[in-house]
Short mmCIF file of C-alpha atoms in Angstrom, two decimals:
data_model
loop_
_atom_site.label_atom_id
_atom_site.label_comp_id
_atom_site.label_asym_id
_atom_site.label_seq_id
_atom_site.Cartn_x
_atom_site.Cartn_y
_atom_site.Cartn_z
CA UNK A 1 42.77 -5.67 -25.15
CA UNK A 2 44.15 -3.12 -27.68
CA UNK A 3 46.32 -0.93 -26.83
CA UNK A 4 45.46 2.85 -28.12
CA UNK A 5 47.04 5.78 -27.04
CA UNK A 6 43.63 6.50 -24.00
CA UNK A 7 45.78 3.67 -22.23
CA UNK A 8 48.01 5.67 -21.26
CA UNK A 9 45.45 9.13 -20.51
CA UNK A 10 43.03 6.89 -18.33
CA UNK A 11 42.60 5.65 -15.03
CA UNK A 12 42.83 1.21 -14.53
CA UNK A 13 38.47 1.07 -15.07
CA UNK A 14 37.23 -2.25 -13.82
CA UNK A 15 34.39 -3.17 -14.20
CA UNK A 16 33.02 -5.47 -11.77
CA UNK A 17 30.10 -7.90 -12.55
CA UNK A 18 29.10 -11.66 -13.10
CA UNK A 19 31.09 -13.18 -15.94
CA UNK A 20 29.34 -15.22 -18.36
CA UNK A 21 26.69 -12.71 -19.63
CA UNK A 22 26.46 -10.01 -20.72
CA UNK A 23 23.82 -8.84 -18.98
CA UNK A 24 23.87 -5.67 -17.44
CA UNK A 25 27.90 -5.29 -17.29
CA UNK A 26 27.15 -4.99 -21.44
CA UNK A 27 26.74 -1.65 -20.80
CA UNK A 28 29.38 -0.62 -19.52
CA UNK A 29 31.48 -2.54 -22.05
CA UNK A 30 30.08 -0.85 -25.31
CA UNK A 31 30.54 1.89 -23.95
CA UNK A 32 34.87 0.79 -23.36
CA UNK A 33 34.56 -0.58 -26.60
CA UNK A 34 33.10 1.79 -28.89
CA UNK A 35 35.39 4.58 -27.52
CA UNK A 36 38.75 2.41 -27.46
CA UNK A 37 39.60 2.83 -24.04
CA UNK A 38 41.00 0.23 -22.22
CA UNK A 39 39.31 -1.82 -18.71
CA UNK A 40 39.66 -4.97 -17.24
CA UNK A 41 36.12 -7.56 -17.21
CA UNK A 42 37.39 -8.35 -13.32
CA UNK A 43 35.33 -12.04 -13.63
CA UNK A 44 36.13 -12.96 -16.94
CA UNK A 45 39.81 -11.99 -17.28
CA UNK A 46 40.59 -12.50 -14.09
CA UNK A 47 41.36 -15.78 -12.00
CA UNK A 48 40.35 -14.77 -8.93
CA UNK A 49 37.37 -12.01 -9.96
CA UNK A 50 34.36 -13.88 -9.51
CA UNK A 51 35.40 -12.92 -5.16
CA UNK A 52 35.16 -9.41 -6.91
CA UNK A 53 31.10 -9.71 -7.58
CA UNK A 54 30.94 -11.88 -4.57
CA UNK A 55 32.36 -9.12 -2.25
CA UNK A 56 29.96 -6.04 -3.80
CA UNK A 57 27.53 -8.91 -2.80
CA UNK A 58 27.99 -8.81 0.57
CA UNK A 59 25.09 -8.35 3.39
CA UNK A 60 26.80 -7.34 5.62
CA UNK A 61 29.46 -4.79 4.45
CA UNK A 62 28.72 -1.68 5.17
CA UNK A 63 31.59 -0.66 2.91
CA UNK A 64 32.77 -1.80 -0.93
CA UNK A 65 36.01 -1.19 0.09
CA UNK A 66 38.02 2.26 0.02
CA UNK A 67 35.32 4.49 1.99
CA UNK A 68 32.82 4.09 -0.52
CA UNK A 69 29.53 3.01 0.63
CA UNK A 70 28.50 -0.75 -0.44
CA UNK A 71 26.48 -1.53 -3.45
CA UNK A 72 23.14 -3.25 -4.42
CA UNK A 73 24.32 -5.45 -7.29
CA UNK A 74 26.67 -5.39 -9.81
CA UNK A 75 27.43 -4.16 -12.08
CA UNK A 76 30.00 -2.36 -10.40
CA UNK A 77 32.73 0.34 -11.46
CA UNK A 78 36.15 0.24 -9.64
CA UNK A 79 37.94 4.09 -10.34
CA UNK A 80 41.75 3.38 -9.02
CA UNK A 81 42.84 7.63 -7.02
CA UNK A 82 39.14 8.31 -8.25
CA UNK A 83 38.42 8.40 -4.27
CA UNK A 84 38.79 10.13 -1.39
CA UNK A 85 42.34 10.24 -0.14
CA UNK A 86 43.67 9.48 -3.82
CA UNK A 87 42.12 5.74 -2.93
CA UNK A 88 39.85 4.29 -5.39
CA UNK A 89 35.83 5.19 -6.31
CA UNK A 90 34.06 2.46 -6.05
CA UNK A 91 30.29 3.67 -7.81
CA UNK A 92 27.07 1.37 -8.89
CA UNK A 93 24.06 2.05 -10.43
CA UNK A 94 23.98 1.19 -14.39
CA UNK A 95 22.55 4.47 -15.34
CA UNK A 96 25.38 6.21 -12.94
CA UNK A 97 27.69 4.47 -14.83
CA UNK A 98 27.35 5.29 -17.38
CA UNK A 99 26.94 8.61 -16.79
CA UNK A 100 30.13 9.63 -14.64
CA UNK A 101 31.84 7.44 -17.92
CA UNK A 102 30.14 9.82 -21.37
CA UNK A 103 31.47 12.35 -19.15
CA UNK A 104 35.38 11.72 -18.68
CA UNK A 105 35.45 9.62 -21.66
CA UNK A 106 33.37 13.09 -23.52
CA UNK A 107 31.16 9.61 -24.37
CA UNK A 108 27.86 12.03 -23.11
CA UNK A 109 26.96 14.71 -26.27
CA UNK A 110 28.82 18.83 -26.50
CA UNK A 111 26.63 20.87 -24.22
CA UNK A 112 24.63 20.43 -20.65
CA UNK A 113 21.08 19.85 -21.81
CA UNK A 114 23.20 17.05 -24.43
CA UNK A 115 24.23 14.72 -21.92
CA UNK A 116 20.64 15.66 -19.80
CA UNK A 117 18.83 14.02 -23.08
CA UNK A 118 21.32 11.05 -23.32
CA UNK A 119 20.70 9.78 -20.23
CA UNK A 120 16.83 10.49 -20.51
CA UNK A 121 16.65 8.04 -23.10
CA UNK A 122 19.47 6.19 -21.15
CA UNK A 123 16.59 5.49 -18.51
CA UNK A 124 13.66 4.76 -20.44
CA UNK A 125 16.55 2.20 -22.57
CA UNK A 126 16.74 0.61 -19.19
CA UNK A 127 13.62 0.71 -18.11
CA UNK A 128 13.16 -1.02 -21.55
CA UNK A 129 15.77 -3.80 -20.71
CA UNK A 130 14.19 -4.42 -16.89
CA UNK A 131 10.08 -4.75 -18.60
CA UNK A 132 12.38 -8.12 -20.87
CA UNK A 133 13.22 -8.83 -17.79
CA UNK A 134 10.34 -9.45 -16.09
CA UNK A 135 8.15 -10.85 -19.38
CA UNK A 136 10.37 -14.38 -18.29
CA UNK A 137 10.32 -13.35 -13.89
CA UNK A 138 7.01 -11.89 -13.74
CA UNK A 139 6.65 -12.74 -10.20
CA UNK A 140 9.89 -13.37 -8.77
CA UNK A 141 13.82 -12.90 -9.39
CA UNK A 142 14.13 -15.72 -7.80
CA UNK A 143 11.70 -18.65 -8.47
CA UNK A 144 11.94 -20.15 -11.88
CA UNK A 145 10.60 -19.54 -14.76
CA UNK A 146 9.64 -22.02 -14.48
CA UNK A 147 7.39 -21.40 -11.31
CA UNK A 148 5.87 -18.25 -12.60
CA UNK A 149 4.94 -19.89 -17.00
CA UNK A 150 1.29 -18.65 -16.59
CA UNK A 151 1.96 -15.64 -15.51
CA UNK A 152 5.03 -15.01 -17.93
CA UNK A 153 2.46 -15.87 -20.86
CA UNK A 154 0.14 -12.71 -19.79
CA UNK A 155 3.03 -10.41 -19.30
CA UNK A 156 5.14 -10.98 -22.06
CA UNK A 157 1.64 -10.77 -24.94
CA UNK A 158 1.15 -7.66 -23.08
CA UNK A 159 4.91 -6.50 -23.28
CA UNK A 160 4.49 -7.53 -27.19
CA UNK A 161 1.21 -5.63 -28.54
CA UNK A 162 1.19 -2.84 -25.91
CA UNK A 163 4.73 -1.51 -24.66
CA UNK A 164 6.85 -2.62 -27.36
CA UNK A 165 4.99 -0.53 -29.74
CA UNK A 166 5.05 2.19 -27.15
CA UNK A 167 9.09 2.20 -27.11
CA UNK A 168 9.78 1.75 -29.77
CA UNK A 169 7.86 4.19 -31.39
CA UNK A 170 8.86 6.64 -28.37
CA UNK A 171 12.98 5.94 -29.62
CA UNK A 172 12.27 6.33 -33.82
CA UNK A 173 10.19 9.65 -32.70
CA UNK A 174 13.36 10.68 -30.84
CA UNK A 175 15.40 9.66 -34.31
CA UNK A 176 13.48 11.40 -36.63
CA UNK A 177 13.49 14.93 -34.71
CA UNK A 178 17.38 14.78 -34.21
CA UNK A 179 17.82 15.98 -37.68
CA UNK A 180 21.52 16.23 -37.16
CA UNK A 181 22.37 12.51 -36.10
CA UNK A 182 20.81 11.61 -39.51
CA UNK A 183 18.45 9.33 -37.83
CA UNK A 184 22.12 6.94 -36.84
CA UNK A 185 22.40 9.21 -33.45
CA UNK A 186 19.60 9.52 -30.27
CA UNK A 187 21.13 13.15 -29.67
CA UNK A 188 22.98 15.67 -31.30
CA UNK A 189 25.70 14.77 -34.27
CA UNK A 190 27.50 12.07 -32.19
CA UNK A 191 27.11 8.58 -31.02
CA UNK A 192 26.35 8.50 -26.68
CA UNK A 193 26.31 5.27 -25.13
CA UNK A 194 22.53 6.40 -25.30
CA UNK A 195 22.47 5.26 -29.27
CA UNK A 196 25.14 2.38 -27.80
CA UNK A 197 22.76 1.36 -25.25
CA UNK A 198 19.39 2.00 -26.94
CA UNK A 199 22.00 -0.48 -29.75
CA UNK A 200 21.87 -3.86 -27.31
CA UNK A 201 18.72 -3.76 -25.91
CA UNK A 202 17.27 -3.45 -29.97
CA UNK A 203 20.06 -6.00 -30.43
CA UNK A 204 18.99 -8.80 -26.38
CA UNK A 205 14.93 -8.42 -28.07
CA UNK A 206 15.70 -9.51 -31.66
CA UNK A 207 16.84 -12.31 -29.25
CA UNK A 208 14.62 -12.93 -26.87
CA UNK A 209 11.35 -11.90 -29.29
CA UNK A 210 13.08 -13.49 -33.10
CA UNK A 211 8.55 -13.12 -34.60
CA UNK A 212 7.62 -10.21 -33.11
CA UNK A 213 11.47 -7.98 -34.12
CA UNK A 214 10.98 -9.46 -37.51
CA UNK A 215 7.04 -8.57 -38.11
CA UNK A 216 7.67 -5.47 -36.52
CA UNK A 217 11.46 -4.10 -38.12
CA UNK A 218 8.97 -2.48 -40.59
CA UNK A 219 7.25 -0.39 -38.85
CA UNK A 220 10.32 1.80 -37.12
CA UNK A 221 12.25 1.90 -40.54
CA UNK A 222 14.92 4.48 -38.44
CA UNK A 223 14.89 2.53 -35.33
CA UNK A 224 15.34 -0.49 -36.66
CA UNK A 225 16.97 0.65 -40.11
CA UNK A 226 19.91 3.74 -39.75
CA UNK A 227 20.08 3.41 -35.89
CA UNK A 228 20.51 -0.15 -35.20
CA UNK A 229 22.30 -0.44 -38.99
CA UNK A 230 25.48 1.68 -37.86
CA UNK A 231 25.30 1.63 -34.33
CA UNK A 232 27.21 -1.86 -34.50
CA UNK A 233 28.65 -0.56 -37.84
CA UNK A 234 30.47 2.01 -35.55
CA UNK A 235 34.77 1.46 -35.20
CA UNK A 236 35.29 -0.06 -32.00
CA UNK A 237 32.49 -1.46 -31.62
CA UNK A 238 32.27 -3.66 -35.09
CA UNK A 239 35.67 -5.83 -34.24
CA UNK A 240 34.38 -6.57 -30.33
CA UNK A 241 31.34 -7.57 -31.35
CA UNK A 242 32.56 -9.69 -33.98
CA UNK A 243 35.50 -10.78 -31.19
CA UNK A 244 34.88 -13.81 -28.02
CA UNK A 245 34.24 -11.18 -25.83
CA UNK A 246 31.05 -10.54 -26.68
CA UNK A 247 29.56 -12.89 -24.73
CA UNK A 248 26.34 -14.61 -26.01
CA UNK A 249 23.61 -14.43 -24.40
CA UNK A 250 21.89 -17.15 -22.31
CA UNK A 251 20.06 -16.65 -19.52
CA UNK A 252 19.96 -14.00 -18.84
CA UNK A 253 18.02 -9.86 -18.81
CA UNK A 254 17.67 -11.49 -22.87
CA UNK A 255 16.18 -15.11 -23.34
CA UNK A 256 14.44 -17.14 -25.86
CA UNK A 257 11.10 -18.87 -24.52
CA UNK A 258 9.30 -19.94 -27.35
CA UNK A 259 6.34 -19.79 -26.30
CA UNK A 260 6.37 -15.69 -24.54
CA UNK A 261 7.57 -14.72 -28.55
CA UNK A 262 4.72 -13.62 -30.87
CA UNK A 263 2.90 -16.94 -31.78
CA UNK B 1 4.69 29.04 -2.59
CA UNK B 2 7.39 30.50 -0.25
CA UNK B 3 10.36 33.42 -1.71
CA UNK B 4 12.88 33.00 -1.03
CA UNK B 5 16.14 34.60 -2.01
CA UNK B 6 16.74 32.21 -4.58
CA UNK B 7 13.12 33.85 -5.83
CA UNK B 8 15.77 36.30 -7.29
CA UNK B 9 18.66 33.23 -8.70
CA UNK B 10 16.90 31.03 -9.97
CA UNK B 11 14.85 29.97 -13.10
CA UNK B 12 10.83 30.46 -12.89
CA UNK B 13 11.19 25.98 -12.33
CA UNK B 14 7.76 23.67 -13.55
CA UNK B 15 7.47 20.36 -13.00
CA UNK B 16 5.37 18.32 -15.68
CA UNK B 17 2.83 15.75 -13.99
CA UNK B 18 0.19 14.15 -12.68
CA UNK B 19 -2.31 16.43 -10.95
CA UNK B 20 -4.14 14.42 -7.05
CA UNK B 21 -1.66 12.09 -6.68
CA UNK B 22 2.28 12.45 -5.47
CA UNK B 23 3.90 10.42 -8.38
CA UNK B 24 6.95 9.73 -9.38
CA UNK B 25 6.96 13.84 -9.65
CA UNK B 26 6.64 13.60 -5.53
CA UNK B 27 10.55 12.81 -5.73
CA UNK B 28 11.00 16.31 -7.83
CA UNK B 29 8.65 18.51 -5.23
CA UNK B 30 10.35 17.52 -2.54
CA UNK B 31 14.14 18.71 -3.46
CA UNK B 32 12.29 21.78 -3.94
CA UNK B 33 10.17 22.22 -0.99
CA UNK B 34 13.45 21.65 1.15
CA UNK B 35 15.87 23.74 -0.46
CA UNK B 36 13.29 26.77 -0.66
CA UNK B 37 13.37 27.39 -4.42
CA UNK B 38 10.06 28.58 -5.64
CA UNK B 39 8.06 26.17 -8.98
CA UNK B 40 5.28 26.21 -10.16
CA UNK B 41 3.84 22.57 -10.02
CA UNK B 42 1.86 23.12 -13.61
CA UNK B 43 -0.83 21.06 -13.34
CA UNK B 44 -2.10 21.60 -9.70
CA UNK B 45 -1.53 24.72 -9.90
CA UNK B 46 -2.65 26.86 -13.25
CA UNK B 47 -6.27 26.23 -14.85
CA UNK B 48 -5.28 24.30 -18.10
CA UNK B 49 -1.73 23.15 -16.57
CA UNK B 50 -3.22 19.71 -17.47
CA UNK B 51 -2.21 19.86 -21.21
CA UNK B 52 0.90 19.90 -20.70
CA UNK B 53 0.97 16.90 -19.13
CA UNK B 54 -1.22 15.59 -22.42
CA UNK B 55 0.76 17.66 -25.06
CA UNK B 56 4.08 15.68 -23.49
CA UNK B 57 1.76 12.45 -24.32
CA UNK B 58 1.58 13.23 -27.60
CA UNK B 59 3.13 9.54 -29.67
CA UNK B 60 3.36 11.42 -32.71
CA UNK B 61 5.24 15.03 -31.72
CA UNK B 62 9.55 14.18 -32.83
CA UNK B 63 10.07 17.38 -29.48
CA UNK B 64 8.54 18.65 -26.78
CA UNK B 65 9.37 21.79 -27.63
CA UNK B 66 11.09 24.45 -28.16
CA UNK B 67 13.50 22.41 -29.67
CA UNK B 68 13.73 19.54 -27.00
CA UNK B 69 13.38 15.54 -27.65
CA UNK B 70 10.51 13.93 -26.37
CA UNK B 71 9.10 12.72 -23.61
CA UNK B 72 8.63 9.12 -22.75
CA UNK B 73 6.75 9.83 -19.90
CA UNK B 74 6.32 12.64 -17.17
CA UNK B 75 7.48 13.56 -15.35
CA UNK B 76 9.22 16.33 -17.00
CA UNK B 77 10.27 19.33 -15.88
CA UNK B 78 10.72 23.06 -17.98
CA UNK B 79 13.31 25.50 -17.28
CA UNK B 80 12.57 27.97 -19.57
CA UNK B 81 15.31 29.93 -20.53
CA UNK B 82 18.76 27.48 -19.87
CA UNK B 83 17.80 25.22 -23.52
CA UNK B 84 19.26 25.22 -26.54
CA UNK B 85 19.36 30.15 -28.08
CA UNK B 86 17.95 30.42 -24.85
CA UNK B 87 15.00 28.00 -25.35
CA UNK B 88 13.80 26.59 -22.38
CA UNK B 89 16.05 23.51 -21.26
CA UNK B 90 12.64 20.19 -21.37
CA UNK B 91 13.91 17.53 -19.26
CA UNK B 92 12.24 13.88 -18.93
CA UNK B 93 13.03 11.18 -16.75
CA UNK B 94 12.41 11.04 -12.35
CA UNK B 95 17.07 10.14 -12.22
CA UNK B 96 17.56 12.42 -15.01
CA UNK B 97 15.54 15.38 -13.44
CA UNK B 98 17.27 14.62 -10.07
CA UNK B 99 20.38 14.58 -11.38
CA UNK B 100 19.68 18.41 -12.40
CA UNK B 101 18.32 19.30 -10.01
CA UNK B 102 20.30 18.20 -7.89
CA UNK B 103 23.86 20.01 -9.20
CA UNK B 104 21.76 24.11 -9.76
CA UNK B 105 20.06 23.71 -5.81
CA UNK B 106 23.86 21.44 -4.73
CA UNK B 107 21.34 19.16 -2.97
CA UNK B 108 23.80 16.57 -4.15
CA UNK B 109 26.46 16.33 -1.99
CA UNK B 110 30.06 18.34 -2.05
CA UNK B 111 32.71 16.37 -4.41
CA UNK B 112 32.01 14.10 -7.44
CA UNK B 113 32.94 11.07 -5.46
CA UNK B 114 29.22 12.04 -3.83
CA UNK B 115 27.43 13.77 -6.18
CA UNK B 116 27.90 9.33 -8.11
CA UNK B 117 27.26 7.98 -4.76
CA UNK B 118 23.76 9.68 -4.73
CA UNK B 119 22.61 9.58 -7.96
CA UNK B 120 23.46 5.23 -7.55
CA UNK B 121 21.35 5.18 -4.31
CA UNK B 122 18.68 7.29 -5.80
CA UNK B 123 18.68 4.72 -8.74
CA UNK B 124 17.65 2.01 -6.29
CA UNK B 125 15.85 3.70 -3.66
CA UNK B 126 13.50 4.20 -7.06
CA UNK B 127 13.68 0.65 -8.30
CA UNK B 128 12.11 -0.35 -4.54
CA UNK B 129 9.19 2.62 -6.08
CA UNK B 130 8.64 0.37 -9.01
CA UNK B 131 8.72 -2.79 -7.19
CA UNK B 132 5.96 -1.36 -4.82
CA UNK B 133 4.50 -0.23 -8.10
CA UNK B 134 4.25 -3.02 -9.65
CA UNK B 135 2.82 -5.88 -6.39
CA UNK B 136 -0.64 -4.63 -7.57
CA UNK B 137 0.26 -4.56 -11.26
CA UNK B 138 1.97 -7.70 -11.43
CA UNK B 139 0.84 -8.01 -15.25
CA UNK B 140 0.42 -4.70 -16.96
CA UNK B 141 0.02 -1.25 -16.45
CA UNK B 142 -3.17 -0.75 -18.43
CA UNK B 143 -5.16 -3.17 -17.02
CA UNK B 144 -6.89 -2.01 -13.69
CA UNK B 145 -5.53 -4.39 -10.22
CA UNK B 146 -8.35 -6.70 -10.63
CA UNK B 147 -7.75 -7.74 -13.04
CA UNK B 148 -4.30 -8.32 -11.87
CA UNK B 149 -4.97 -9.91 -8.31
CA UNK B 150 -4.33 -13.29 -8.26
CA UNK B 151 -0.97 -12.73 -10.01
CA UNK B 152 -0.47 -9.63 -7.66
CA UNK B 153 -1.37 -11.10 -4.89
CA UNK B 154 2.47 -14.15 -5.40
CA UNK B 155 4.20 -10.37 -6.95
CA UNK B 156 3.27 -8.85 -3.10
CA UNK B 157 3.90 -12.07 -0.75
CA UNK B 158 7.45 -12.30 -2.30
CA UNK B 159 7.82 -8.65 -1.83
CA UNK B 160 7.39 -8.83 1.31
CA UNK B 161 9.07 -10.88 2.11
CA UNK B 162 12.24 -10.99 -0.03
CA UNK B 163 12.71 -7.57 -1.54
CA UNK B 164 11.82 -5.82 1.23
CA UNK B 165 14.32 -6.99 3.28
CA UNK B 166 16.87 -6.45 1.26
CA UNK B 167 16.61 -2.72 0.19
CA UNK B 168 15.41 -2.34 3.69
CA UNK B 169 18.94 -4.32 5.48
CA UNK B 170 21.38 -2.02 1.97
CA UNK B 171 20.68 1.05 2.78
CA UNK B 172 20.80 -0.09 6.81
CA UNK B 173 24.14 -0.39 6.42
CA UNK B 174 24.53 2.42 4.38
CA UNK B 175 23.47 4.67 7.45
CA UNK B 176 25.72 3.10 9.10
CA UNK B 177 28.41 3.03 7.04
CA UNK B 178 28.92 6.45 6.85
CA UNK B 179 29.16 7.81 9.82
CA UNK B 180 29.41 11.93 9.06
CA UNK B 181 25.74 11.10 8.59
CA UNK B 182 24.44 10.28 11.74
CA UNK B 183 22.29 8.15 11.11
CA UNK B 184 20.99 11.32 8.71
CA UNK B 185 21.82 11.66 5.99
CA UNK B 186 22.91 8.77 3.00
CA UNK B 187 25.59 10.46 1.90
CA UNK B 188 28.34 12.73 3.66
CA UNK B 189 27.39 15.44 6.34
CA UNK B 190 25.06 17.33 4.67
CA UNK B 191 20.51 16.04 3.05
CA UNK B 192 20.25 15.53 -0.32
CA UNK B 193 18.40 13.92 -3.08
CA UNK B 194 18.91 10.77 -2.02
CA UNK B 195 18.56 11.79 1.03
CA UNK B 196 14.33 12.51 -0.03
CA UNK B 197 13.85 10.59 -2.59
CA UNK B 198 14.45 6.58 -0.05
CA UNK B 199 11.96 9.20 2.60
CA UNK B 200 8.81 9.98 0.32
CA UNK B 201 10.08 5.59 -0.80
CA UNK B 202 9.66 4.30 2.55
CA UNK B 203 6.86 6.74 3.72
CA UNK B 204 5.22 5.09 0.71
CA UNK B 205 5.05 1.68 2.26
CA UNK B 206 4.16 2.57 5.54
CA UNK B 207 0.83 4.11 4.00
CA UNK B 208 0.48 0.26 1.26
CA UNK B 209 1.89 -2.53 4.49
CA UNK B 210 1.00 -0.79 7.38
CA UNK B 211 1.03 -3.88 8.82
CA UNK B 212 4.22 -5.33 7.59
CA UNK B 213 6.53 -2.47 7.73
CA UNK B 214 5.25 -2.05 11.93
CA UNK B 215 6.28 -5.36 12.26
CA UNK B 216 9.56 -5.34 10.47
CA UNK B 217 10.51 -0.54 11.82
CA UNK B 218 13.28 -3.03 15.04
CA UNK B 219 15.29 -4.13 12.21
CA UNK B 220 15.92 -1.33 10.85
CA UNK B 221 16.93 0.84 13.49
CA UNK B 222 18.57 3.49 11.52
CA UNK B 223 16.46 3.55 8.93
CA UNK B 224 12.82 4.00 10.71
CA UNK B 225 14.62 5.90 13.83
CA UNK B 226 17.11 8.74 12.44
CA UNK B 227 16.80 8.38 9.58
CA UNK B 228 12.83 8.73 9.01
CA UNK B 229 12.26 10.35 12.43
CA UNK B 230 14.87 13.06 10.77
CA UNK B 231 14.24 14.35 7.31
CA UNK B 232 10.92 14.94 7.74
CA UNK B 233 11.97 17.46 9.61
CA UNK B 234 14.17 19.06 7.73
CA UNK B 235 13.01 23.35 7.93
CA UNK B 236 10.67 23.35 4.36
CA UNK B 237 10.21 19.83 4.45
CA UNK B 238 8.57 19.77 7.65
CA UNK B 239 6.69 23.11 6.76
CA UNK B 240 5.35 20.63 3.26
CA UNK B 241 3.98 18.11 4.75
CA UNK B 242 1.94 19.29 6.82
CA UNK B 243 0.25 21.55 3.97
CA UNK B 244 -2.04 21.02 1.78
CA UNK B 245 0.72 20.96 -1.58
CA UNK B 246 1.37 17.46 -0.19
CA UNK B 247 -1.11 15.69 -2.08
CA UNK B 248 -2.56 12.02 -0.43
CA UNK B 249 -1.99 8.62 -1.02
CA UNK B 250 -4.83 7.51 -3.32
CA UNK B 251 -4.53 6.02 -6.86
CA UNK B 252 -1.33 6.31 -7.77
CA UNK B 253 2.78 3.75 -6.71
CA UNK B 254 1.33 3.11 -2.51
CA UNK B 255 -2.41 2.37 -2.95
CA UNK B 256 -3.46 0.40 0.36
CA UNK B 257 -5.36 -2.92 -0.77
CA UNK B 258 -5.68 -4.66 3.00
CA UNK B 259 -4.74 -7.81 1.36
CA UNK B 260 -1.83 -6.55 0.10
CA UNK B 261 0.17 -6.40 2.95
CA UNK B 262 1.13 -9.48 6.06
CA UNK B 263 -2.21 -11.21 7.04
#
């Protein structure tokens, strides 16, 4: 973990998420990396870190510790000293964690309007993330892909033909409408967690649907040209993406099944 | 619309959402009703209000007006005078609108920790709302239910048997862990938009899956006893729910298909 000036002024953030996959935890990691904020990715970095993830999933608990409510699912963020009576604050749900960190780390625009645009666009990017997951699990998360393959083929076809152009077209218009951003930022004139979140979804889609994305990229030049290309070159992100902390796509949200891609 | 003291101190909020169905707009209506805040439900209350919804869905627009970014989908909230340069602010995405109104209308807890718990639980309740929608549209939103009925039967079975008890069990634990709330509030000692949001999802599920819910209610006494029963008696909500402003469930998220219910 890089040490920066922020090491002395920010609390010791702990990300509680499954190890080995990017998953929804990645949206939170990218915020830390892009802002140069020290954090502990507890299940990937500590020997018994997985126990913190399993404790979060205890379906008998009425708290997640220190007086915080239980969490429905990982990821969660633990911030020592920021909760009730000086205890740790524990929050869950990716958009809620991103909104919290966006405020604390100056990564959520410059005024109240921008703050809400950023949250709204982030929610839309995460909806696309969820719809991507449902292409290989349209019936039930707890079943194997192989047990819902006919449905997955049907769902993925609609996703590629109708949903992808709708989402891509929307974000293309957002980029074009934000003159201050020059095609590099969704909102205003600086990077925010909306940008890192959308960027990761696009990157995951390139992995999961390579033929479909290759065919579509030219239709959305702002999104796949200036935006996708510039975010990955941002200081902090560039180094992270080249490091072994950036986990590989495998069996998480973004999976490569050739039969679900454009034929 | 009732006129209260707040009529003179709050901006003239405009909800932009489809007419005739509760839909996702209902989560926003409930906040206004529970806080006694005047608002205009533009497509239900004004002659040409539907044109505002259609304008929001214009897939060529790079703005939703007054310099705001485009909206991916309804609902949107328009707040005159609160945007850039004194123009209207337009925000979209249900959780983003709820977070905004929660802050403005003192309907989001009493401190920063509670504010984030409330947003997190709201996102979880809205995930349940989305999963409910997918029981009758597991393959594609744009297709008729009848064109995805075998998949819907399979999805609804998993939803009833696995997902409902998981969500209900979670919220039961949240209620039990929040001693200050006495089973009436998810967070702290007062009503918030997390409560109104979860309440509406439970109410919709009772309409869509009456047999399943009747069989499950006794398993979750806090959720279906103290919580469900008390929220609908809250001043403002009680009058609203008995009024003709409360739209009937029909062909929105919550639909009654007997074959998808417990047999």
